[in-house]
Amino acid sequence: MQRNVKLEEFEIETKPSRSSERGKVRNFIYDGNTGAFLGRTPESWGKIIIFYIVFYASLVALFAICMVTFHQQFINPRVPRLQLDRGLIGTSPGLGFRPLPPDVRSTLIWYKGTSYESYKYWEDQLKEFLSVYKMKGQTAGAGQNIFNCDFRNPPPPGKVCDVDIRGWEPCIEENHFSFHKSSPCIFLKLNRIYGWRPEFFNDTQHLPQEMPVELQMQIKNITEYNRDYANMVWVSCQGETPADKENVGVVRYLPYPGFPGYFYPYQNAEGYLSPLVAVHLVRPKTGIVINIECRAWAKNIKYDRREKLGVVHFEVMIE
Amino acid sequence: MDTIIETTRGTVKVIRFNKPQKKNAIDGDMYLRVTKILNTAASDDEVSMVVLTGTGDFYSSGNDYSVSRPEGAWLQILGDFIKAFITFPKLLIAIVNGPAIGIAATTLALCDMVFASENAYFYTPFSKLQITAEGGSTLTFPRLIGQRKAAEMLLFNHKMTAKEGLESGFINRVYKPEELQSKAWEKIQEILKSFNKMIPMSTKCIRDGVWNSDLPVSSLVKGDIVHIKAGDVIPADIRIIESKGVVLCCGDLTALGRVAGLAARLQPEPSPLAREIRRFMRYMSIWALSLGVIIATASIILGYPFIQTTIFVIGMIVANIPEGLQPTITASLTLTAQRMVKKNCLVKNLEAIEALGAVTTICSDKTGTLTKNKMCVRHIWIWDRKYSVADPDFESTLQVNQALKAIKICGALCSTAVILPNGDIQGDASETAILNFLCAYDDPVTASVHLNKRLSRYVVVIKGAPECILSRCTAVVMENGNVNITNEVKKAADNATEDLANTGERVLAFADLILDPKEFPMSFDFDTEEINFPLEGLRLIGIIGLKDPPRDEVRQAIERVRAAGIRVMMVTGDHPATARAVAIEVGIATTAACHVITGNDLRNMTSDLLYLTLEKHHEIVFARTSPTQKLQIVEACQRQGSVVAVTGDGVNDAPALRRADIGISMGITGSQVSKQTADIILMDDNFATIVLGIEEGRKIFDNLKKSVCYILISNVPEVLPVFMFILFSIPLPLGVMTILCIDLGTDMWPAVSLSYEKAEADVMERPPRHGDPLVSARMLRLVYGHLGLIEFAAGMYAYFTVMAEHGFYPADLFGIRERWDNEAVNDVRDSLGQEWTYAERKELERACQATYFIAVVITQMMNGVICKTRFNSIRDVGCF
């Protein structure tokens, strides 16, 4: 204890110390009198260790039992417990694009038009992405599930529709997905939502006002050939700003400007493949970043540009 | 007949309107008279207040113009009269014995206090008389009773009854007519008493050869010669020269002043609670900051942007700092302090209550705290028998005893104490006690009759220490006559004296001697300075044992305190035998062989020896100690590691009070300095109140432990999710917002409410907490090792469940973080092939955090129940 200088008139001595600090530490590590090691006797240590083993074992067991029970009783491994509006995934699927840039935070597809090294990454990305589409015959359980779908013949339950790779030509592997010609192909896919059925814009007379004129024309063309083709989730891609619109040039959608309706609903059938639309930028302006926004069109796909609902955004820059 | 009766009662001047035939209406002469009395009283130092009242059933019916005077003179008279009221500098009290009309009512508003009888009313019919309301009533009435009521009275002739006057604030009290005077005077006496305390002390002194009979103590200077007599407060440090004193030092320079100054300079140790909290907070901060640093590093390494990292770190620190602690402490201390005030214990320093719970040693004063501070006659020794006053048949046995009569006379005569008109006795403690005793067994009026009988001859009465008296005695009163004193009688007397002294009683012997009327005729001039009458050959009447009896509840209180493992030591300035006797009587000492240390012993002790003595003897009584030694004792105890409470009332106790962990002062007898220094003031000077304090203090600490335990538990489920997030790359199970919700929202209230918990029954049966910190390793194990983990498990279960319900099965969550938290990725695939956009994922994440939060809140509810009791089963305590 500190000597209080203010109290000198009262003759205060320091407390007689009983044991030295070092002795205390030594005693703590091993106390010869009680046989205590680190403050506990071996017996006490044994008891406390056993207690904790039992306690934690019970806690883990309880946790595990709860988890297992819940999973076995309430969760179907192939069907989500909460679907569509009942869950948080909702009824408005988002759009996705491929290939994805190496940096997960970026959405910029950037390469040098002539350099193989430069577009190899993107090509590899697409190859990998499309490999399941190519090798569907070899995927377990996928081959025999394939059903030859068309608009009049939706697949029976458990069967899946085939995605025709040939329909994307020239956006195919053998053609380097057209990257080498500075006219890259970007693949669009609609997010899968279990049990979601699109409500098509199939009345060609009453297409929404804000739908791009080119798309409206195309829809009219296609449906003229066959009315069934109206049952599609339409897709349109545009430059974001007027400048981008100019820079992006002609856009081709392969095989159709939309996802055929017979792929829906998604029911987690073995071998299901999402339909894809290859967006072929036929002659984009090089040396400049082009902001492209693609939108999916169905009556039950909500669109909000600020909230990024029903649209996907990416940039393309070709040098 | 006098229309104004002026009397003086002590320092109170009483003016009575005495014209009952005219309902005490005030005429010109009466105005002049009252004005004069008031103006004289204003400058008369002998007058402290003036009381106005009236004769008969009217206070006053107002103006009496029957005696005509010129118009201007009237205005002058009335003006002076009212001005005298307004400018009167002292207390002005009206006892309104009946209706007050006109100027009598308006001047009431100028009085400081008004006591009225029930049949009084107040009536100011100025508008009826078509005159302006006088006496400043247009100003004073609205102030007192409000604009509306005043208008009613002054403009519309409203007659206000006493009851209405009380309700509207026009008067202070209403009494029944028959008890008005007695009740009002009771109140006035009360006020006078409080005055006495405010009146500055004065002293008689000679300065520059000039006699000052009334010099305020504060203006004494060095070199003044002061006159003091028995019972005076010594005004300064003086050197006695021939029954006068020369002032050596005054104010802060006096010995007492230095002691008071020492108290101000002494730094009290921080209270045990403050120490605990500081320690706890330091550890908690270090722990929180180091966690924050770890998280920050990990987060930077994982590539989180700076803002996100900052949020994590803030969340982590907020999660770990027990925000609920401070409000809890404040709430419980304040609540307890309020409760304590109701039990006559004023808590000045909130933390002191808790410290009281941790007390291990109490150093108690004797006089006034353990005892009643009121001398009582306990035993009487007459001839060869000792009689105990407490004996039930004491009265009957002594009824016819000759000696008792003699003692009565002797006791009554040989005394400087006086019986005041109201029955109080003023004087030296022992003499007061004797007179009190005599009053209890005889009517004091009878005693005075005896006095009258003796007019024919003088009798010398003497009382004093038995050994002095006995040596002067040659005879002794017996049952039926006087007998010459023998050695046996002397021995018996000696034995009795010793006997009584051993029980701590103050012993006085009484003797008398009847003087020969021839030798000492009526005209004989006695001189007590140079004794010119015999003081030998006295007749011994008896011996009286006086004692300051212990307070009734103290013994039980000490028993409880001792049962609570607290050591009680008595530190007194009294004689060792007295101290020991009281110690045994109140239970501080259990055997007669208790260790008594006197101030002299203490002076010769080294502090090591004192330390060892304190260790060796449990029951110690310190007698004949000086105030500085009290401080020494306190410090010795503190060096032993005790938490010390000290009681004291004098200025000289202040250093010890300040130095002690808890200084306890006395509300009634305590000096200002001691009250200022103390942490707690016992308003009833009662030791038993301390026990209540200890109980409350222990309860507070118990409750604080509960609160802290409760608050700490939720730290675990708040911190671990972030680790899960970093280590296993799962989506964050608990966000910063939810952490704040738990800490500042759902955890705060139960934590505070735990401080309202009642004491667990056994709180006074435990030893004081010694080395039982606020947060022990044991509690940490319970909190972090058991309860916290259970909460965490519950939270994670809830989190995984919600994830699984939406399609993310637990196995697929691990490692998903990079894609999950990436705004650019719009299609994160779950276990069922569904693809989630960023917005949908974040929505899901928030839902999961919400369930985690709910899980924590629910488990915290359970923990609230767990924390509710520390020792007892919840089944015994009950949930509510």
PDB file of C-alpha atoms in Angstrom, chain A residues 194-305:
ATOM      1  CA  TYR A 194     -39.178 -22.766 -57.818  1.00  0.00           C
ATOM      2  CA  GLY A 195     -42.711 -22.969 -59.141  1.00  0.00           C
ATOM      3  CA  TRP A 196     -42.660 -19.613 -60.870  1.00  0.00           C
ATOM      4  CA  ARG A 197     -44.907 -19.359 -63.940  1.00  0.00           C
ATOM      5  CA  PRO A 198     -44.430 -16.352 -66.153  1.00  0.00           C
ATOM      6  CA  GLU A 199     -47.403 -14.358 -67.331  1.00  0.00           C
ATOM      7  CA  PHE A 200     -46.468 -13.703 -70.927  1.00  0.00           C
ATOM      8  CA  PHE A 201     -46.950 -10.602 -72.982  1.00  0.00           C
ATOM      9  CA  ASN A 202     -48.600 -12.721 -75.652  1.00  0.00           C
ATOM     10  CA  ASP A 203     -51.129 -10.275 -76.943  1.00  0.00           C
ATOM     11  CA  THR A 204     -49.200  -8.674 -79.756  1.00  0.00           C
ATOM     12  CA  GLN A 205     -51.791  -5.961 -80.045  1.00  0.00           C
ATOM     13  CA  HIS A 206     -51.313  -4.788 -76.481  1.00  0.00           C
ATOM     14  CA  LEU A 207     -47.618  -4.854 -75.822  1.00  0.00           C
ATOM     15  CA  PRO A 208     -46.485  -2.406 -73.145  1.00  0.00           C
ATOM     16  CA  GLN A 209     -45.674   1.099 -74.248  1.00  0.00           C
ATOM     17  CA  GLU A 210     -42.190   1.150 -72.815  1.00  0.00           C
ATOM     18  CA  MET A 211     -41.129  -1.987 -74.646  1.00  0.00           C
ATOM     19  CA  PRO A 212     -38.449  -1.125 -77.239  1.00  0.00           C
ATOM     20  CA  VAL A 213     -39.810  -0.800 -80.723  1.00  0.00           C
ATOM     21  CA  GLU A 214     -37.309  -3.310 -82.128  1.00  0.00           C
ATOM     22  CA  LEU A 215     -38.524  -5.926 -79.665  1.00  0.00           C
ATOM     23  CA  GLN A 216     -42.125  -5.198 -80.474  1.00  0.00           C
ATOM     24  CA  MET A 217     -41.337  -5.643 -84.144  1.00  0.00           C
ATOM     25  CA  GLN A 218     -39.548  -8.883 -83.513  1.00  0.00           C
ATOM     26  CA  ILE A 219     -42.391 -10.206 -81.350  1.00  0.00           C
ATOM     27  CA  LYS A 220     -44.798  -9.414 -84.129  1.00  0.00           C
ATOM     28  CA  ASN A 221     -42.584 -11.138 -86.673  1.00  0.00           C
ATOM     29  CA  ILE A 222     -42.164 -14.274 -84.630  1.00  0.00           C
ATOM     30  CA  THR A 223     -45.810 -14.610 -83.684  1.00  0.00           C
ATOM     31  CA  GLU A 224     -46.826 -14.114 -87.234  1.00  0.00           C
ATOM     32  CA  TYR A 225     -44.897 -17.215 -88.100  1.00  0.00           C
ATOM     33  CA  ASN A 226     -46.392 -19.168 -85.198  1.00  0.00           C
ATOM     34  CA  ARG A 227     -48.753 -17.806 -82.558  1.00  0.00           C
ATOM     35  CA  ASP A 228     -47.413 -20.206 -79.939  1.00  0.00           C
ATOM     36  CA  TYR A 229     -44.166 -18.324 -79.976  1.00  0.00           C
ATOM     37  CA  ALA A 230     -45.899 -15.506 -78.150  1.00  0.00           C
ATOM     38  CA  ASN A 231     -45.551 -17.470 -74.923  1.00  0.00           C
ATOM     39  CA  MET A 232     -42.068 -16.240 -74.179  1.00  0.00           C
ATOM     40  CA  VAL A 233     -40.400 -14.195 -71.461  1.00  0.00           C
ATOM     41  CA  TRP A 234     -39.064 -11.506 -73.746  1.00  0.00           C
ATOM     42  CA  VAL A 235     -35.639  -9.999 -73.423  1.00  0.00           C
ATOM     43  CA  SER A 236     -34.324  -6.684 -74.600  1.00  0.00           C
ATOM     44  CA  CYS A 237     -30.878  -5.120 -74.267  1.00  0.00           C
ATOM     45  CA  GLN A 238     -30.140  -1.442 -74.707  1.00  0.00           C
ATOM     46  CA  GLY A 239     -27.483   1.089 -74.053  1.00  0.00           C
ATOM     47  CA  GLU A 240     -28.197   2.931 -70.878  1.00  0.00           C
ATOM     48  CA  THR A 241     -27.685   6.461 -72.137  1.00  0.00           C
ATOM     49  CA  PRO A 242     -28.442   7.788 -75.613  1.00  0.00           C
ATOM     50  CA  ALA A 243     -24.694   7.684 -76.274  1.00  0.00           C
ATOM     51  CA  ASP A 244     -24.526   4.067 -75.176  1.00  0.00           C
ATOM     52  CA  LYS A 245     -27.489   3.290 -77.357  1.00  0.00           C
ATOM     53  CA  GLU A 246     -25.590   4.635 -80.291  1.00  0.00           C
ATOM     54  CA  ASN A 247     -22.359   2.881 -79.370  1.00  0.00           C
ATOM     55  CA  VAL A 248     -23.871  -0.509 -78.804  1.00  0.00           C
ATOM     56  CA  GLY A 249     -24.930  -0.865 -82.397  1.00  0.00           C
ATOM     57  CA  VAL A 250     -26.983  -3.777 -83.658  1.00  0.00           C
ATOM     58  CA  VAL A 251     -27.964  -6.375 -81.067  1.00  0.00           C
ATOM     59  CA  ARG A 252     -29.022  -9.874 -82.066  1.00  0.00           C
ATOM     60  CA  TYR A 253     -30.804 -12.267 -79.754  1.00  0.00           C
ATOM     61  CA  LEU A 254     -30.142 -15.963 -80.318  1.00  0.00           C
ATOM     62  CA  PRO A 255     -32.001 -18.191 -80.767  1.00  0.00           C
ATOM     63  CA  TYR A 256     -34.991 -15.975 -79.883  1.00  0.00           C
ATOM     64  CA  PRO A 257     -35.318 -12.615 -78.122  1.00  0.00           C
ATOM     65  CA  GLY A 258     -36.746 -14.423 -75.085  1.00  0.00           C
ATOM     66  CA  PHE A 259     -36.946 -17.536 -72.935  1.00  0.00           C
ATOM     67  CA  PRO A 260     -39.470 -20.046 -74.263  1.00  0.00           C
ATOM     68  CA  GLY A 261     -42.403 -20.522 -71.890  1.00  0.00           C
ATOM     69  CA  TYR A 262     -42.212 -24.297 -71.818  1.00  0.00           C
ATOM     70  CA  PHE A 263     -39.146 -24.156 -69.566  1.00  0.00           C
ATOM     71  CA  TYR A 264     -41.358 -22.902 -66.759  1.00  0.00           C
ATOM     72  CA  PRO A 265     -42.171 -23.617 -64.038  1.00  0.00           C
ATOM     73  CA  TYR A 266     -38.837 -24.710 -62.603  1.00  0.00           C
ATOM     74  CA  GLN A 267     -39.433 -27.633 -60.283  1.00  0.00           C
ATOM     75  CA  ASN A 268     -35.940 -28.736 -59.484  1.00  0.00           C
ATOM     76  CA  ALA A 269     -36.185 -31.675 -61.819  1.00  0.00           C
ATOM     77  CA  GLU A 270     -33.018 -33.650 -62.307  1.00  0.00           C
ATOM     78  CA  GLY A 271     -30.997 -32.244 -65.201  1.00  0.00           C
ATOM     79  CA  TYR A 272     -32.973 -29.006 -65.558  1.00  0.00           C
ATOM     80  CA  LEU A 273     -31.112 -26.427 -67.565  1.00  0.00           C
ATOM     81  CA  SER A 274     -32.035 -22.768 -67.589  1.00  0.00           C
ATOM     82  CA  PRO A 275     -32.883 -21.477 -71.056  1.00  0.00           C
ATOM     83  CA  LEU A 276     -30.327 -18.970 -72.293  1.00  0.00           C
ATOM     84  CA  VAL A 277     -30.411 -16.072 -74.680  1.00  0.00           C
ATOM     85  CA  ALA A 278     -27.161 -15.235 -76.426  1.00  0.00           C
ATOM     86  CA  VAL A 279     -26.948 -11.485 -76.907  1.00  0.00           C
ATOM     87  CA  HIS A 280     -24.721 -10.889 -79.876  1.00  0.00           C
ATOM     88  CA  LEU A 281     -23.316  -7.371 -80.062  1.00  0.00           C
ATOM     89  CA  VAL A 282     -22.758  -7.374 -83.783  1.00  0.00           C
ATOM     90  CA  ARG A 283     -20.702  -4.245 -84.142  1.00  0.00           C
ATOM     91  CA  PRO A 284     -20.176  -2.380 -80.874  1.00  0.00           C
ATOM     92  CA  LYS A 285     -18.011   0.701 -80.871  1.00  0.00           C
ATOM     93  CA  THR A 286     -14.510  -0.110 -79.669  1.00  0.00           C
ATOM     94  CA  GLY A 287     -12.275   1.792 -77.305  1.00  0.00           C
ATOM     95  CA  ILE A 288     -15.138   3.011 -75.158  1.00  0.00           C
ATOM     96  CA  VAL A 289     -17.108   1.685 -72.235  1.00  0.00           C
ATOM     97  CA  ILE A 290     -20.653   0.824 -73.249  1.00  0.00           C
ATOM     98  CA  ASN A 291     -23.224   0.515 -70.478  1.00  0.00           C
ATOM     99  CA  ILE A 292     -25.777  -2.079 -71.384  1.00  0.00           C
ATOM    100  CA  GLU A 293     -28.975  -2.828 -69.570  1.00  0.00           C
ATOM    101  CA  CYS A 294     -30.988  -5.940 -70.322  1.00  0.00           C
ATOM    102  CA  ARG A 295     -34.519  -6.347 -69.226  1.00  0.00           C
ATOM    103  CA  ALA A 296     -36.801  -9.346 -69.030  1.00  0.00           C
ATOM    104  CA  TRP A 297     -40.423  -8.840 -70.022  1.00  0.00           C
ATOM    105  CA  ALA A 298     -43.311 -10.665 -68.450  1.00  0.00           C
ATOM    106  CA  LYS A 299     -46.381  -9.332 -66.725  1.00  0.00           C
ATOM    107  CA  ASN A 300     -45.238 -10.693 -63.401  1.00  0.00           C
ATOM    108  CA  ILE A 301     -41.657  -9.495 -63.581  1.00  0.00           C
ATOM    109  CA  LYS A 302     -41.374  -6.281 -61.633  1.00  0.00           C
ATOM    110  CA  TYR A 303     -39.163  -3.659 -63.097  1.00  0.00           C
ATOM    111  CA  ASP A 304     -37.412  -0.981 -61.151  1.00  0.00           C
ATOM    112  CA  ARG A 305     -34.233   0.420 -62.484  1.00  0.00           C
TER     113      ARG A 305
END
